[in-house]
PDB file of C-alpha atoms in Angstrom:
ATOM      1  CA  GLU A1043      -4.874 -52.502 -22.858  1.00  0.00           C
ATOM      2  CA  VAL A1044      -5.682 -48.802 -22.694  1.00  0.00           C
ATOM      3  CA  GLN A1045      -7.134 -48.107 -18.820  1.00  0.00           C
ATOM      4  CA  LEU A1046      -8.345 -44.714 -18.293  1.00  0.00           C
ATOM      5  CA  VAL A1047      -8.870 -44.509 -14.383  1.00  0.00           C
ATOM      6  CA  GLU A1048     -11.632 -41.284 -12.645  1.00  0.00           C
ATOM      7  CA  SER A1049     -11.303 -41.037  -9.281  1.00  0.00           C
ATOM      8  CA  GLY A1050     -12.002 -37.373  -6.817  1.00  0.00           C
ATOM      9  CA  GLY A1051     -15.694 -37.605  -7.258  1.00  0.00           C
ATOM     10  CA  GLY A1052     -17.973 -37.215  -4.321  1.00  0.00           C
ATOM     11  CA  LEU A1053     -21.136 -35.416  -2.273  1.00  0.00           C
ATOM     12  CA  VAL A1054     -19.985 -31.331  -2.272  1.00  0.00           C
ATOM     13  CA  GLN A1055     -22.005 -28.699  -0.994  1.00  0.00           C
ATOM     14  CA  PRO A1056     -22.694 -25.813  -3.272  1.00  0.00           C
ATOM     15  CA  GLY A1057     -20.307 -23.324  -3.363  1.00  0.00           C
ATOM     16  CA  GLY A1058     -17.534 -26.126  -2.772  1.00  0.00           C
ATOM     17  CA  SER A1059     -14.735 -27.629  -4.789  1.00  0.00           C
ATOM     18  CA  LEU A1060     -13.515 -30.577  -5.735  1.00  0.00           C
ATOM     19  CA  ARG A1061     -10.363 -32.335  -7.811  1.00  0.00           C
ATOM     20  CA  LEU A1062     -10.870 -34.630 -10.007  1.00  0.00           C
ATOM     21  CA  SER A1063      -8.105 -37.012 -11.174  1.00  0.00           C
ATOM     22  CA  CYS A1064      -7.904 -39.457 -13.931  1.00  0.00           C
ATOM     23  CA  ALA A1065      -4.730 -42.141 -13.797  1.00  0.00           C
ATOM     24  CA  VAL A1066      -4.419 -43.594 -17.224  1.00  0.00           C
ATOM     25  CA  SER A1067      -2.057 -46.116 -18.623  1.00  0.00           C
ATOM     26  CA  GLY A1068      -0.824 -48.660 -21.930  1.00  0.00           C
ATOM     27  CA  PHE A1069      -0.616 -45.781 -24.263  1.00  0.00           C
ATOM     28  CA  THR A1070       2.198 -43.125 -24.544  1.00  0.00           C
ATOM     29  CA  PHE A1071      -0.771 -40.191 -22.413  1.00  0.00           C
ATOM     30  CA  SER A1072       1.982 -37.152 -23.130  1.00  0.00           C
ATOM     31  CA  SER A1073       0.858 -37.732 -27.059  1.00  0.00           C
ATOM     32  CA  SER A1074      -2.578 -38.083 -26.497  1.00  0.00           C
ATOM     33  CA  GLN A1075      -5.022 -34.759 -26.417  1.00  0.00           C
ATOM     34  CA  MET A1076      -8.183 -35.203 -23.320  1.00  0.00           C
ATOM     35  CA  ASP A1077     -10.704 -34.220 -22.820  1.00  0.00           C
ATOM     36  CA  TRP A1078     -13.848 -34.718 -19.541  1.00  0.00           C
ATOM     37  CA  VAL A1079     -17.132 -34.916 -20.559  1.00  0.00           C
ATOM     38  CA  ARG A1080     -19.997 -35.769 -18.345  1.00  0.00           C
ATOM     39  CA  GLN A1081     -23.476 -37.210 -17.754  1.00  0.00           C
ATOM     40  CA  ALA A1082     -26.432 -35.525 -15.211  1.00  0.00           C
ATOM     41  CA  PRO A1083     -28.529 -38.473 -13.678  1.00  0.00           C
ATOM     42  CA  GLY A1084     -30.481 -39.885 -16.894  1.00  0.00           C
ATOM     43  CA  LYS A1085     -29.710 -37.048 -19.203  1.00  0.00           C
ATOM     44  CA  GLY A1086     -27.387 -37.170 -22.592  1.00  0.00           C
ATOM     45  CA  LEU A1087     -23.731 -36.455 -22.720  1.00  0.00           C
ATOM     46  CA  GLU A1088     -22.255 -33.649 -22.931  1.00  0.00           C
ATOM     47  CA  TRP A1089     -18.257 -32.401 -23.542  1.00  0.00           C
ATOM     48  CA  ILE A1090     -17.109 -29.910 -20.482  1.00  0.00           C
ATOM     49  CA  SER A1091     -13.183 -29.478 -20.948  1.00  0.00           C
ATOM     50  CA  TYR A1092      -9.990 -29.966 -23.815  1.00  0.00           C
ATOM     51  CA  ILE A1093      -6.752 -30.114 -23.158  1.00  0.00           C
ATOM     52  CA  SER A1094      -3.705 -30.311 -25.538  1.00  0.00           C
ATOM     53  CA  ALA A1095      -1.148 -33.404 -25.062  1.00  0.00           C
ATOM     54  CA  SER A1096       1.618 -30.694 -24.050  1.00  0.00           C
ATOM     55  CA  GLY A1097      -0.970 -29.064 -21.929  1.00  0.00           C
ATOM     56  CA  THR A1098      -0.504 -25.652 -23.805  1.00  0.00           C
ATOM     57  CA  HIS A1099      -3.969 -25.166 -25.172  1.00  0.00           C
ATOM     58  CA  VAL A1100      -7.268 -25.943 -23.104  1.00  0.00           C
ATOM     59  CA  ASN A1101     -10.377 -25.533 -23.964  1.00  0.00           C
ATOM     60  CA  TYR A1102     -14.011 -25.432 -21.799  1.00  0.00           C
ATOM     61  CA  ALA A1103     -17.500 -25.078 -22.893  1.00  0.00           C
ATOM     62  CA  ASP A1104     -19.507 -22.169 -21.589  1.00  0.00           C
ATOM     63  CA  SER A1105     -21.154 -23.545 -18.445  1.00  0.00           C
ATOM     64  CA  VAL A1106     -18.245 -24.377 -16.700  1.00  0.00           C
ATOM     65  CA  LYS A1107     -16.083 -21.927 -18.650  1.00  0.00           C
ATOM     66  CA  GLY A1108     -14.070 -19.543 -15.472  1.00  0.00           C
ATOM     67  CA  ARG A1109     -15.160 -22.049 -12.860  1.00  0.00           C
ATOM     68  CA  PHE A1110     -13.389 -25.926 -14.114  1.00  0.00           C
ATOM     69  CA  THR A1111      -9.590 -25.946 -14.915  1.00  0.00           C
ATOM     70  CA  ILE A1112      -8.303 -28.780 -17.284  1.00  0.00           C
ATOM     71  CA  SER A1113      -4.382 -29.997 -16.226  1.00  0.00           C
ATOM     72  CA  ARG A1114      -2.243 -32.429 -16.760  1.00  0.00           C
ATOM     73  CA  ASP A1115       1.026 -34.195 -15.153  1.00  0.00           C
ATOM     74  CA  ASN A1116       2.768 -36.339 -18.136  1.00  0.00           C
ATOM     75  CA  ALA A1117       5.401 -37.107 -15.942  1.00  0.00           C
ATOM     76  CA  LYS A1118       2.962 -38.972 -13.518  1.00  0.00           C
ATOM     77  CA  ASN A1119       0.229 -39.827 -16.962  1.00  0.00           C
ATOM     78  CA  SER A1120      -2.453 -37.670 -15.075  1.00  0.00           C
ATOM     79  CA  LEU A1121      -5.272 -35.788 -16.331  1.00  0.00           C
ATOM     80  CA  TYR A1122      -7.707 -33.522 -13.916  1.00  0.00           C
ATOM     81  CA  LEU A1123     -10.093 -30.981 -13.341  1.00  0.00           C
ATOM     82  CA  GLN A1124     -10.532 -28.289 -10.412  1.00  0.00           C
ATOM     83  CA  MET A1125     -13.651 -27.844 -10.407  1.00  0.00           C
ATOM     84  CA  ASN A1126     -14.830 -24.196  -8.038  1.00  0.00           C
ATOM     85  CA  SER A1127     -17.287 -23.012  -7.222  1.00  0.00           C
ATOM     86  CA  LEU A1128     -20.436 -25.818  -7.852  1.00  0.00           C
ATOM     87  CA  ARG A1129     -23.615 -25.813  -8.852  1.00  0.00           C
ATOM     88  CA  ALA A1130     -26.199 -28.374  -8.186  1.00  0.00           C
ATOM     89  CA  GLU A1131     -26.637 -28.241 -12.462  1.00  0.00           C
ATOM     90  CA  ASP A1132     -22.842 -29.696 -12.088  1.00  0.00           C
ATOM     91  CA  THR A1133     -24.609 -33.372 -11.058  1.00  0.00           C
ATOM     92  CA  ALA A1134     -23.214 -35.735 -12.676  1.00  0.00           C
ATOM     93  CA  THR A1135     -20.741 -38.347 -13.523  1.00  0.00           C
ATOM     94  CA  TYR A1136     -17.773 -37.240 -15.665  1.00  0.00           C
ATOM     95  CA  TYR A1137     -15.092 -39.693 -17.691  1.00  0.00           C
ATOM     96  CA  CYS A1138     -12.645 -38.735 -19.098  1.00  0.00           C
ATOM     97  CA  ALA A1139     -11.350 -39.433 -22.876  1.00  0.00           C
ATOM     98  CA  THR A1140      -8.391 -39.381 -25.263  1.00  0.00           C
ATOM     99  CA  GLU A1141      -8.957 -37.511 -28.116  1.00  0.00           C
ATOM    100  CA  ASP A1142      -8.127 -38.972 -30.989  1.00  0.00           C
ATOM    101  CA  ASP A1143      -7.882 -38.543 -35.072  1.00  0.00           C
ATOM    102  CA  PHE A1144      -7.811 -40.970 -38.538  1.00  0.00           C
ATOM    103  CA  GLY A1145      -7.120 -37.855 -40.928  1.00  0.00           C
ATOM    104  CA  GLU A1146      -7.498 -34.657 -38.695  1.00  0.00           C
ATOM    105  CA  MET A1147     -11.562 -36.028 -38.786  1.00  0.00           C
ATOM    106  CA  TRP A1148     -10.932 -36.550 -34.554  1.00  0.00           C
ATOM    107  CA  PHE A1149     -13.118 -38.475 -31.871  1.00  0.00           C
ATOM    108  CA  PHE A1150     -13.108 -40.056 -28.010  1.00  0.00           C
ATOM    109  CA  GLN A1151     -11.796 -43.364 -28.565  1.00  0.00           C
ATOM    110  CA  HIS A1152     -11.152 -44.221 -24.912  1.00  0.00           C
ATOM    111  CA  TRP A1153     -13.367 -44.037 -21.703  1.00  0.00           C
ATOM    112  CA  GLY A1154     -12.913 -43.809 -18.344  1.00  0.00           C
ATOM    113  CA  GLN A1155     -15.082 -45.649 -16.025  1.00  0.00           C
ATOM    114  CA  GLY A1156     -16.638 -42.237 -14.486  1.00  0.00           C
ATOM    115  CA  THR A1157     -16.365 -40.643 -11.233  1.00  0.00           C
ATOM    116  CA  LEU A1158     -20.225 -39.466  -9.695  1.00  0.00           C
ATOM    117  CA  VAL A1159     -19.932 -35.477  -8.182  1.00  0.00           C
ATOM    118  CA  THR A1160     -22.973 -34.908  -6.287  1.00  0.00           C
ATOM    119  CA  VAL A1161     -24.024 -30.707  -5.401  1.00  0.00           C
ATOM    120  CA  SER A1162     -25.856 -30.680  -2.859  1.00  0.00           C
ATOM    121  CA  SER A1163     -26.679 -29.129   0.367  1.00  0.00           C
TER     122      SER A1163
ATOM    123  CA  GLN B1490     -31.510 -29.236 -25.354  1.00  0.00           C
ATOM    124  CA  SER B1491     -28.883 -30.587 -27.297  1.00  0.00           C
ATOM    125  CA  VAL B1492     -27.100 -29.074 -30.306  1.00  0.00           C
ATOM    126  CA  LEU B1493     -27.713 -32.568 -32.159  1.00  0.00           C
ATOM    127  CA  THR B1494     -31.009 -33.896 -32.758  1.00  0.00           C
ATOM    128  CA  GLN B1495     -31.886 -37.094 -32.579  1.00  0.00           C
ATOM    129  CA  PRO B1496     -35.280 -39.210 -31.663  1.00  0.00           C
ATOM    130  CA  PRO B1497     -35.281 -40.356 -28.186  1.00  0.00           C
ATOM    131  CA  SER B1498     -36.377 -43.227 -28.764  1.00  0.00           C
ATOM    132  CA  ALA B1499     -36.333 -46.217 -31.411  1.00  0.00           C
ATOM    133  CA  SER B1500     -36.995 -50.102 -31.931  1.00  0.00           C
ATOM    134  CA  GLY B1501     -37.255 -53.120 -33.649  1.00  0.00           C
ATOM    135  CA  THR B1502     -37.365 -57.321 -33.354  1.00  0.00           C
ATOM    136  CA  PRO B1503     -35.095 -59.605 -34.034  1.00  0.00           C
ATOM    137  CA  GLY B1504     -32.689 -58.991 -37.305  1.00  0.00           C
ATOM    138  CA  GLN B1505     -34.144 -55.687 -38.423  1.00  0.00           C
ATOM    139  CA  ARG B1506     -32.454 -52.950 -39.483  1.00  0.00           C
ATOM    140  CA  VAL B1507     -32.934 -50.168 -37.737  1.00  0.00           C
ATOM    141  CA  THR B1508     -31.872 -47.274 -38.418  1.00  0.00           C
ATOM    142  CA  ILE B1509     -31.124 -43.880 -36.186  1.00  0.00           C
ATOM    143  CA  SER B1510     -30.463 -39.684 -37.283  1.00  0.00           C
ATOM    144  CA  CYS B1511     -29.169 -36.887 -35.955  1.00  0.00           C
ATOM    145  CA  SER B1512     -29.132 -33.639 -37.223  1.00  0.00           C
ATOM    146  CA  GLY B1513     -27.191 -30.426 -37.364  1.00  0.00           C
ATOM    147  CA  SER B1514     -25.834 -27.779 -38.564  1.00  0.00           C
ATOM    148  CA  ARG B1515     -23.494 -26.180 -41.004  1.00  0.00           C
ATOM    149  CA  SER B1516     -21.212 -25.706 -38.305  1.00  0.00           C
ATOM    150  CA  ASN B1517     -21.334 -29.025 -37.049  1.00  0.00           C
ATOM    151  CA  ILE B1518     -22.454 -31.069 -38.672  1.00  0.00           C
ATOM    152  CA  GLY B1519     -22.135 -29.565 -42.013  1.00  0.00           C
ATOM    153  CA  SER B1520     -18.280 -28.634 -41.596  1.00  0.00           C
ATOM    154  CA  ASN B1521     -16.949 -31.788 -40.008  1.00  0.00           C
ATOM    155  CA  SER B1522     -16.963 -35.546 -39.021  1.00  0.00           C
ATOM    156  CA  VAL B1523     -19.450 -37.918 -36.843  1.00  0.00           C
ATOM    157  CA  ASN B1524     -18.716 -40.261 -34.343  1.00  0.00           C
ATOM    158  CA  TRP B1525     -21.510 -42.844 -31.947  1.00  0.00           C
ATOM    159  CA  TYR B1526     -21.413 -43.601 -28.709  1.00  0.00           C
ATOM    160  CA  GLN B1527     -22.705 -47.498 -27.405  1.00  0.00           C
ATOM    161  CA  GLN B1528     -23.606 -46.525 -23.786  1.00  0.00           C
ATOM    162  CA  TYR B1529     -25.343 -49.057 -21.314  1.00  0.00           C
ATOM    163  CA  PRO B1530     -26.788 -48.571 -18.118  1.00  0.00           C
ATOM    164  CA  GLY B1531     -23.855 -47.664 -15.726  1.00  0.00           C
ATOM    165  CA  THR B1532     -21.640 -48.224 -18.113  1.00  0.00           C
ATOM    166  CA  ALA B1533     -19.092 -45.823 -19.988  1.00  0.00           C
ATOM    167  CA  PRO B1534     -20.247 -44.594 -23.383  1.00  0.00           C
ATOM    168  CA  LYS B1535     -17.936 -46.686 -25.742  1.00  0.00           C
ATOM    169  CA  LEU B1536     -16.922 -45.579 -29.427  1.00  0.00           C
ATOM    170  CA  LEU B1537     -18.640 -47.130 -32.542  1.00  0.00           C
ATOM    171  CA  ILE B1538     -18.750 -45.382 -35.575  1.00  0.00           C
ATOM    172  CA  TYR B1539     -16.211 -42.682 -36.320  1.00  0.00           C
ATOM    173  CA  ALA B1540     -15.033 -40.081 -39.488  1.00  0.00           C
ATOM    174  CA  ASN B1541     -19.042 -40.569 -40.033  1.00  0.00           C
ATOM    175  CA  ASP B1542     -18.417 -44.316 -41.764  1.00  0.00           C
ATOM    176  CA  GLN B1543     -15.260 -45.876 -39.815  1.00  0.00           C
ATOM    177  CA  ARG B1544     -15.985 -48.883 -37.527  1.00  0.00           C
ATOM    178  CA  PRO B1545     -13.364 -49.570 -34.665  1.00  0.00           C
ATOM    179  CA  SER B1546     -11.874 -53.591 -34.524  1.00  0.00           C
ATOM    180  CA  GLY B1547     -14.363 -55.601 -33.152  1.00  0.00           C
ATOM    181  CA  VAL B1548     -17.268 -53.334 -33.450  1.00  0.00           C
ATOM    182  CA  PRO B1549     -19.415 -55.870 -36.007  1.00  0.00           C
ATOM    183  CA  GLY B1550     -19.773 -55.036 -39.422  1.00  0.00           C
ATOM    184  CA  ARG B1551     -23.644 -54.553 -39.318  1.00  0.00           C
ATOM    185  CA  PHE B1552     -23.605 -51.913 -37.347  1.00  0.00           C
ATOM    186  CA  SER B1553     -22.812 -48.393 -39.903  1.00  0.00           C
ATOM    187  CA  GLY B1554     -23.167 -44.905 -40.625  1.00  0.00           C
ATOM    188  CA  SER B1555     -23.105 -42.496 -42.821  1.00  0.00           C
ATOM    189  CA  LYS B1556     -23.369 -38.583 -43.580  1.00  0.00           C
ATOM    190  CA  SER B1557     -25.110 -36.282 -45.710  1.00  0.00           C
ATOM    191  CA  GLY B1558     -24.971 -32.718 -45.313  1.00  0.00           C
ATOM    192  CA  THR B1559     -25.897 -31.965 -42.135  1.00  0.00           C
ATOM    193  CA  SER B1560     -27.657 -35.048 -40.647  1.00  0.00           C
ATOM    194  CA  ALA B1561     -25.701 -38.100 -40.262  1.00  0.00           C
ATOM    195  CA  SER B1562     -26.958 -41.977 -39.742  1.00  0.00           C
ATOM    196  CA  LEU B1563     -26.924 -44.430 -38.003  1.00  0.00           C
ATOM    197  CA  ALA B1564     -27.546 -48.181 -39.396  1.00  0.00           C
ATOM    198  CA  ILE B1565     -27.412 -51.845 -37.351  1.00  0.00           C
ATOM    199  CA  SER B1566     -29.059 -54.515 -39.566  1.00  0.00           C
ATOM    200  CA  GLY B1567     -29.438 -57.998 -38.144  1.00  0.00           C
ATOM    201  CA  LEU B1568     -30.702 -56.845 -34.644  1.00  0.00           C
ATOM    202  CA  GLN B1569     -29.666 -58.554 -31.266  1.00  0.00           C
ATOM    203  CA  SER B1570     -30.994 -58.153 -28.254  1.00  0.00           C
ATOM    204  CA  GLU B1571     -27.551 -57.717 -26.542  1.00  0.00           C
ATOM    205  CA  ASP B1572     -27.825 -53.665 -29.298  1.00  0.00           C
ATOM    206  CA  GLU B1573     -30.487 -52.879 -26.417  1.00  0.00           C
ATOM    207  CA  ALA B1574     -28.662 -49.166 -25.124  1.00  0.00           C
ATOM    208  CA  ASP B1575     -28.652 -46.066 -25.667  1.00  0.00           C
ATOM    209  CA  TYR B1576     -27.674 -44.747 -28.809  1.00  0.00           C
ATOM    210  CA  TYR B1577     -25.212 -40.496 -29.042  1.00  0.00           C
ATOM    211  CA  CYS B1578     -24.760 -39.281 -31.729  1.00  0.00           C
ATOM    212  CA  ALA B1579     -21.748 -35.954 -31.930  1.00  0.00           C
ATOM    213  CA  ALA B1580     -19.104 -33.744 -33.641  1.00  0.00           C
ATOM    214  CA  TRP B1581     -17.543 -30.961 -33.593  1.00  0.00           C
ATOM    215  CA  ASP B1582     -18.590 -27.333 -33.511  1.00  0.00           C
ATOM    216  CA  ASP B1583     -16.918 -24.575 -35.599  1.00  0.00           C
ATOM    217  CA  THR B1584     -18.769 -22.107 -33.958  1.00  0.00           C
ATOM    218  CA  LEU B1585     -15.908 -19.591 -31.550  1.00  0.00           C
ATOM    219  CA  THR B1586     -13.489 -20.718 -30.243  1.00  0.00           C
ATOM    220  CA  GLY B1587     -15.060 -24.388 -31.033  1.00  0.00           C
ATOM    221  CA  TYR B1588     -16.177 -26.560 -28.763  1.00  0.00           C
ATOM    222  CA  TRP B1589     -17.744 -31.011 -28.848  1.00  0.00           C
ATOM    223  CA  VAL B1590     -21.487 -31.484 -29.680  1.00  0.00           C
ATOM    224  CA  PHE B1591     -23.767 -33.544 -28.665  1.00  0.00           C
ATOM    225  CA  GLY B1592     -27.254 -35.590 -30.082  1.00  0.00           C
ATOM    226  CA  GLY B1593     -29.913 -35.972 -26.759  1.00  0.00           C
ATOM    227  CA  GLY B1594     -28.914 -39.528 -27.537  1.00  0.00           C
ATOM    228  CA  THR B1595     -31.222 -41.927 -28.950  1.00  0.00           C
ATOM    229  CA  LYS B1596     -32.466 -45.526 -25.881  1.00  0.00           C
ATOM    230  CA  LEU B1597     -33.032 -48.116 -28.755  1.00  0.00           C
ATOM    231  CA  THR B1598     -35.057 -51.252 -27.804  1.00  0.00           C
ATOM    232  CA  VAL B1599     -35.277 -55.061 -28.782  1.00  0.00           C
ATOM    233  CA  LEU B1600     -38.735 -55.941 -29.361  1.00  0.00           C
TER     234      LEU B1600
END
């Protein structure tokens, strides 16, 4: 059974930092592209970051570029999101998700349960 | 404001057929496939339709997707009470380095 479990969320002051983790099992993590998607309270989904299977290629939404860093440890079956210079508008539930393809058509197949990050003084 | 445009709400009675639209542009829906996600309150999104019209195993056949030009649609036939949820469309956007874009979501109410 595929499982993705996020952790590391919590309350942080504006300007602070937080590191999210996503522990996975049930599939070959080292072959999987991964993403982080967030959802502000009562709002829609927002993609924020991507990392290739090897970790060589990364991509970020403009809203987090320069502040967030995605990384992975394939030996530990874990995905990370280092979040610096946090702002109130970063308050959201953060989901990790697998990015899979069907004939080069990509989609988010498996999702974690999410971890809530609250940025407030 | 979301890059993809969805109606904020939709409704139908049990047994009815409901469609939810998703409008984009040439750089996203016009160039790439569309995926749909279903989300119940307080839970993670779940993949409902991928590659425009493909259903993952376990998704009932009454859910179907289509795409034409820069728009896509999700259709739910034989509406059931458990279909009451939020629905999001998503597509890759080729602008600059590329990024994923979502619709703002449609809250489906089963009357």
